[in-house]
XYZ file of C-alpha atoms in Angstrom:
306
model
C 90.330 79.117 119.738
C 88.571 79.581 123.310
C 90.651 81.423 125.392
C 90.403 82.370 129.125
C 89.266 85.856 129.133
C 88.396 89.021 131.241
C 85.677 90.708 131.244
C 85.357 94.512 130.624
C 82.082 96.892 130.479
C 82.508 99.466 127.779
C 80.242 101.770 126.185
C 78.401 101.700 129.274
C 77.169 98.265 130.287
C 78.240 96.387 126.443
C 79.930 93.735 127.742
C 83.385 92.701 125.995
C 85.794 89.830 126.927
C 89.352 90.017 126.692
C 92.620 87.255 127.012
C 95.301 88.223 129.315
C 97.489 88.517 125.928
C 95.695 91.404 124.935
C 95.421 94.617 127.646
C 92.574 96.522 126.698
C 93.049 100.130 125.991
C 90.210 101.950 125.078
C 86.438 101.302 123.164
C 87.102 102.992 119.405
C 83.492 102.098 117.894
C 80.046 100.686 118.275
C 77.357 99.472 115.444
C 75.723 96.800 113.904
C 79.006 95.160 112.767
C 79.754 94.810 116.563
C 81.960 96.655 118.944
C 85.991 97.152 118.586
C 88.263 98.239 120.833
C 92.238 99.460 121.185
C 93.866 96.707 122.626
C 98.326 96.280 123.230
C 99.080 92.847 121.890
C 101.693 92.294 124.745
C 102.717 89.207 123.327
C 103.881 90.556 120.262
C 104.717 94.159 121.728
C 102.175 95.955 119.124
C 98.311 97.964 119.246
C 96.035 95.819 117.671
C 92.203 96.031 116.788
C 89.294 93.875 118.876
C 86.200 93.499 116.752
C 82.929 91.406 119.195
C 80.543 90.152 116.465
C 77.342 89.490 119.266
C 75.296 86.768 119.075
C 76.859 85.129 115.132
C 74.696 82.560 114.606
C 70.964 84.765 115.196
C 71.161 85.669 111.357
C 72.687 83.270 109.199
C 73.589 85.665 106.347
C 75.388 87.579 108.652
C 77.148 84.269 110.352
C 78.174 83.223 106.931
C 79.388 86.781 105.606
C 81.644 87.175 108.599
C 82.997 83.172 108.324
C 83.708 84.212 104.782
C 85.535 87.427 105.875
C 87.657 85.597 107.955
C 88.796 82.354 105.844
C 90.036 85.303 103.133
C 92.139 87.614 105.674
C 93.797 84.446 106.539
C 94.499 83.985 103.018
C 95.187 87.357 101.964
C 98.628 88.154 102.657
C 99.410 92.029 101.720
C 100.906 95.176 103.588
C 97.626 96.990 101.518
C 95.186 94.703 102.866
C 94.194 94.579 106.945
C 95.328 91.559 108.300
C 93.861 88.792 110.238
C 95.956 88.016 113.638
C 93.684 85.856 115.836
C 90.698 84.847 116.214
C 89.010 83.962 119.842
C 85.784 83.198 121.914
C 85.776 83.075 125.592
C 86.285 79.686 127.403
C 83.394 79.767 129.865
C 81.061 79.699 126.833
C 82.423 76.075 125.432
C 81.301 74.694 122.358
C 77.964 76.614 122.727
C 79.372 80.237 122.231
C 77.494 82.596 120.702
C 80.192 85.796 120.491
C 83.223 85.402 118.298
C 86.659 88.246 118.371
C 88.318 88.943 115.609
C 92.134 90.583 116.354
C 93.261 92.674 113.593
C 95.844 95.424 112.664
C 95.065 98.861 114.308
C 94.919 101.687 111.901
C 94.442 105.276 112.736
C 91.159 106.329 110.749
C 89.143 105.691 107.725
C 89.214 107.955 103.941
C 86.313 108.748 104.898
C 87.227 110.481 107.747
C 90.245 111.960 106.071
C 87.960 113.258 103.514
C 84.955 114.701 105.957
C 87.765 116.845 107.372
C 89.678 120.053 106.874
C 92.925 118.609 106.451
C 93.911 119.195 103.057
C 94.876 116.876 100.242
C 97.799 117.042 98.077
C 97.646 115.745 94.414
C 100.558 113.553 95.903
C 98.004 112.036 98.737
C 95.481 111.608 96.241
C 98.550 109.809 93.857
C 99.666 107.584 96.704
C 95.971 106.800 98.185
C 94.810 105.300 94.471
C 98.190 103.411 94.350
C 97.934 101.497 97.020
C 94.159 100.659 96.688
C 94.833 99.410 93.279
C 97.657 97.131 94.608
C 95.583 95.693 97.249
C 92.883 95.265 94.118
C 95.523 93.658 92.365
C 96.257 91.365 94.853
C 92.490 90.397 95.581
C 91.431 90.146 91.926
C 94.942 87.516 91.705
C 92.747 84.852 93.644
C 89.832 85.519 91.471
C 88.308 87.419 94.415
C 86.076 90.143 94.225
C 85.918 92.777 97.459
C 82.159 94.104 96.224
C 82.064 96.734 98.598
C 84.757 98.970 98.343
C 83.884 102.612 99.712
C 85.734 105.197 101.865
C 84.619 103.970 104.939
C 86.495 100.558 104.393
C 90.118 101.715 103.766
C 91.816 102.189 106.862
C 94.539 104.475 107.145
C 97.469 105.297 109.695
C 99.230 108.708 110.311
C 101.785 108.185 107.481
C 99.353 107.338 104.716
C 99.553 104.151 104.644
C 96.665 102.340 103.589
C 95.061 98.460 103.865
C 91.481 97.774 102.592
C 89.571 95.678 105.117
C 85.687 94.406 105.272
C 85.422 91.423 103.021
C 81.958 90.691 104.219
C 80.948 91.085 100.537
C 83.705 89.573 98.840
C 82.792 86.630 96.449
C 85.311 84.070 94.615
C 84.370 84.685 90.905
C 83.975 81.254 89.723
C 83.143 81.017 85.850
C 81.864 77.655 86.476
C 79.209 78.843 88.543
C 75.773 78.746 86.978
C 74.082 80.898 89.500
C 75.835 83.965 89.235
C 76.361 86.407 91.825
C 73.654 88.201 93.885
C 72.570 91.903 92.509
C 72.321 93.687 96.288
C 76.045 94.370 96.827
C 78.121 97.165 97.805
C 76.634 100.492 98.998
C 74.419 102.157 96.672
C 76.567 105.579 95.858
C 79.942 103.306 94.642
C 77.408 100.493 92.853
C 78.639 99.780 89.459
C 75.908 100.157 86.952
C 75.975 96.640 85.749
C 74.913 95.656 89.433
C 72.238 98.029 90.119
C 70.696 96.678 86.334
C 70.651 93.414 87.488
C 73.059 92.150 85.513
C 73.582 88.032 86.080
C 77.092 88.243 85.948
C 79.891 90.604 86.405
C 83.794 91.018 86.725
C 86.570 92.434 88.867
C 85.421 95.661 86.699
C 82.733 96.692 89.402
C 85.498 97.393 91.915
C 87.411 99.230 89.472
C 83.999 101.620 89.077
C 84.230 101.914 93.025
C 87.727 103.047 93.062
C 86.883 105.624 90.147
C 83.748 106.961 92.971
C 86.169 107.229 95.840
C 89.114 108.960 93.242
C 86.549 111.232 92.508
C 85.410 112.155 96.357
C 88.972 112.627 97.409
C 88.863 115.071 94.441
C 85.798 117.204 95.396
C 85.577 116.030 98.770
C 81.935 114.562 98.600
C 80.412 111.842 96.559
C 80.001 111.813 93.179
C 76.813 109.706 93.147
C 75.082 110.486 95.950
C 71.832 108.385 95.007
C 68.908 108.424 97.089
C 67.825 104.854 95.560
C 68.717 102.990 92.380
C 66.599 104.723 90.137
C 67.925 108.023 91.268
C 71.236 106.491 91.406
C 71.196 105.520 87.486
C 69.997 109.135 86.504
C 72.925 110.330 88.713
C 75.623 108.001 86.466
C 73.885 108.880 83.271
C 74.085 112.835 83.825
C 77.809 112.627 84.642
C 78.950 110.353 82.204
C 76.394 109.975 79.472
C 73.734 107.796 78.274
C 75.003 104.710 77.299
C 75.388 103.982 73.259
C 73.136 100.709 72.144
C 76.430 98.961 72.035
C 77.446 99.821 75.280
C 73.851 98.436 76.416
C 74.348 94.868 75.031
C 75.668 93.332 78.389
C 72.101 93.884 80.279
C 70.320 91.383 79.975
C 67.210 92.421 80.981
C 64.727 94.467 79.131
C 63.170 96.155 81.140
C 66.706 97.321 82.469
C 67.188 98.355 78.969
C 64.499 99.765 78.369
C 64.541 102.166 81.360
C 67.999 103.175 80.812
C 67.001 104.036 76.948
C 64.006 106.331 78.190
C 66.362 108.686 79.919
C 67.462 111.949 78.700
C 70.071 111.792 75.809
C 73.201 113.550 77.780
C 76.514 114.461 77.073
C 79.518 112.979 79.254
C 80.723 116.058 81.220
C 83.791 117.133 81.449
C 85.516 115.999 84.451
C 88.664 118.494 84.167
C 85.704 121.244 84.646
C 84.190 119.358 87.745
C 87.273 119.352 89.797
C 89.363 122.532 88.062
C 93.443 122.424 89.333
C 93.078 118.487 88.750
C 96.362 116.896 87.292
C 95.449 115.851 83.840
C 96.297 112.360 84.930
C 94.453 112.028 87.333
C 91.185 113.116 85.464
C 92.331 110.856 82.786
C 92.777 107.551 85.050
C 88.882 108.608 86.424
C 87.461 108.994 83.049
C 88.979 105.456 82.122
C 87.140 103.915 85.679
C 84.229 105.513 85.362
C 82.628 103.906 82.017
C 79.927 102.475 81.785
C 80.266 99.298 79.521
C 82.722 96.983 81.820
C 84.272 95.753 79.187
C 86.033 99.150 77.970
C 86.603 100.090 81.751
C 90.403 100.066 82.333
C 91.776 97.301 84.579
C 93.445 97.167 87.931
C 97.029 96.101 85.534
C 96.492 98.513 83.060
C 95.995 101.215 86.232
C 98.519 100.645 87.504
């Protein structure tokens, strides 16, 4: 809704607009996604999260990523998933606004913060940090909803551990009646399932599940698994951890040129895990093992994760 609003400089001269509802406390980040700042909800007597997306409507893949992020927080009802509390543009700007607000929950930090860090991590942090992720999947994947980008950096976390995935720019209904697919160029490259980055036409809620197995795997050694420098690189990375792919595991790509690069790679062993992260519970290593496979159809499911 348009709101009256004050206006604020932060970051130096960024400008950022504010209702009286909300008193601003403090600028907490800057990119491309927009600015966000610390605000007290005074209405509701709790901190909440100000995201300005600039100028939505200059790139219309962007305009209709972030209309799609929105319609499915206001769906998505779950204390494991960030939710959606307002959305606003300033009054003065009328019908012809060009900056939209988004009001969220306020969380603490990011994994990937926790991770970059010295603070250590229990087997019982790791336990409780895949938990929750998987119920939030579970939830998600219930309205047929893929999230398509899952990676440290986009699961918010406060100071007692708990956790809500948020940034649903990616996320796509998976709609079997749809003829055209889904689009290959999703989710960053080092938690890309391999099905995506061989151009497979169509895929399942089992990419996300290959995600979750990448981020298990960097709260274990505290850095990414797959570091990839592009696809190609990326695939050799998969293939050396886990093994080259049987013929049978093969018969979902489509394509054969996809094929027929991932056939002229090295013949290679799937390592042992347990030996990668040493003083791993056995569980653990066994849930990663079951997410990170390469034919989708043998890679466990959020339900049989959990």
């Amino acid at each position: 809704m348009s709101l009256p609003t004050r206006s604020f400089n932060v970051f130096g001269s960024q400008h950022f607009e504010c209702p009286d509802r909300y008193n601003l406390i403090k600028a907490i980040g800057i990119g491309a996604y927009g600015i966000v700042c610390s605000s007290n909800d005074m209405l509701m007597g709790e901190k909440v999260a100000i995201k300005k997306i600039s100028r939505i409507f200059e790139n219309v893949v962007d305009c209709k990523r972030t209309l799609r992020e929105m319609k499915l927080l206001k769906h998505f009802k779950h204390e494991n998933v960030i939710g959606l509390k307002d959305v606003y543009v300033p009054a003065g700007d009328g019908p012809n606004f060009q900056d939209v607000y988004t009001v969220t929950e306020l969380m603490d930090t990011d994994l990937h913060q926790i991770i970059a860090s010295n603070q250590p991590l229990s087997d019982e942090h790791c336990q409780y940090f895949i938990y929750q992720i998987m119920r939030a999947l579970k939830h998600i994947h219930s309205a047929n909803v893929l999230h398509r980008d899952l990676k440290p950096s986009n699961i918010l976390l406060n100071g007692n551990c708990d956790l809500k995935i948020c940034d649903f720019g990616l996320a796509r209904v998976q709609d079997p009646a749809d003829d055209d697919g889904l689009t290959v160029y999703v989710a960053t490259r080092w938690y890309r399932a391999p099905e995506i980055m061989l151009s497979c036409p169509s895929y399942s809620k089992a990419v996300d599940v290959w995600s979750v197995g990448c981020i298990l795997a960097e709260i274990l050694g505290r850095e990414p698994l797959f570091p990839g420098r592009d696809v190609i690189h990326q695939l050799n990375l998969v293939t050396d951890k886990i093994g080259k792919p049987t013929d049978e595991d093969m018969q979902h790509i489509s394509s054969d040129h996809a094929r027929r690069f991932i056939a002229s790679l090295p013949n290679k062993p799937r390592m042992r895990f347990q030996d990668l992260y040493p003083g791993t519970r056995p569980d653990a290593i066994d849930l990663l093992e079951k997410m990170l496979v390469f034919n989708p159809d043998k890679r466990i499911t959020v339900e049989q994760a959990l």
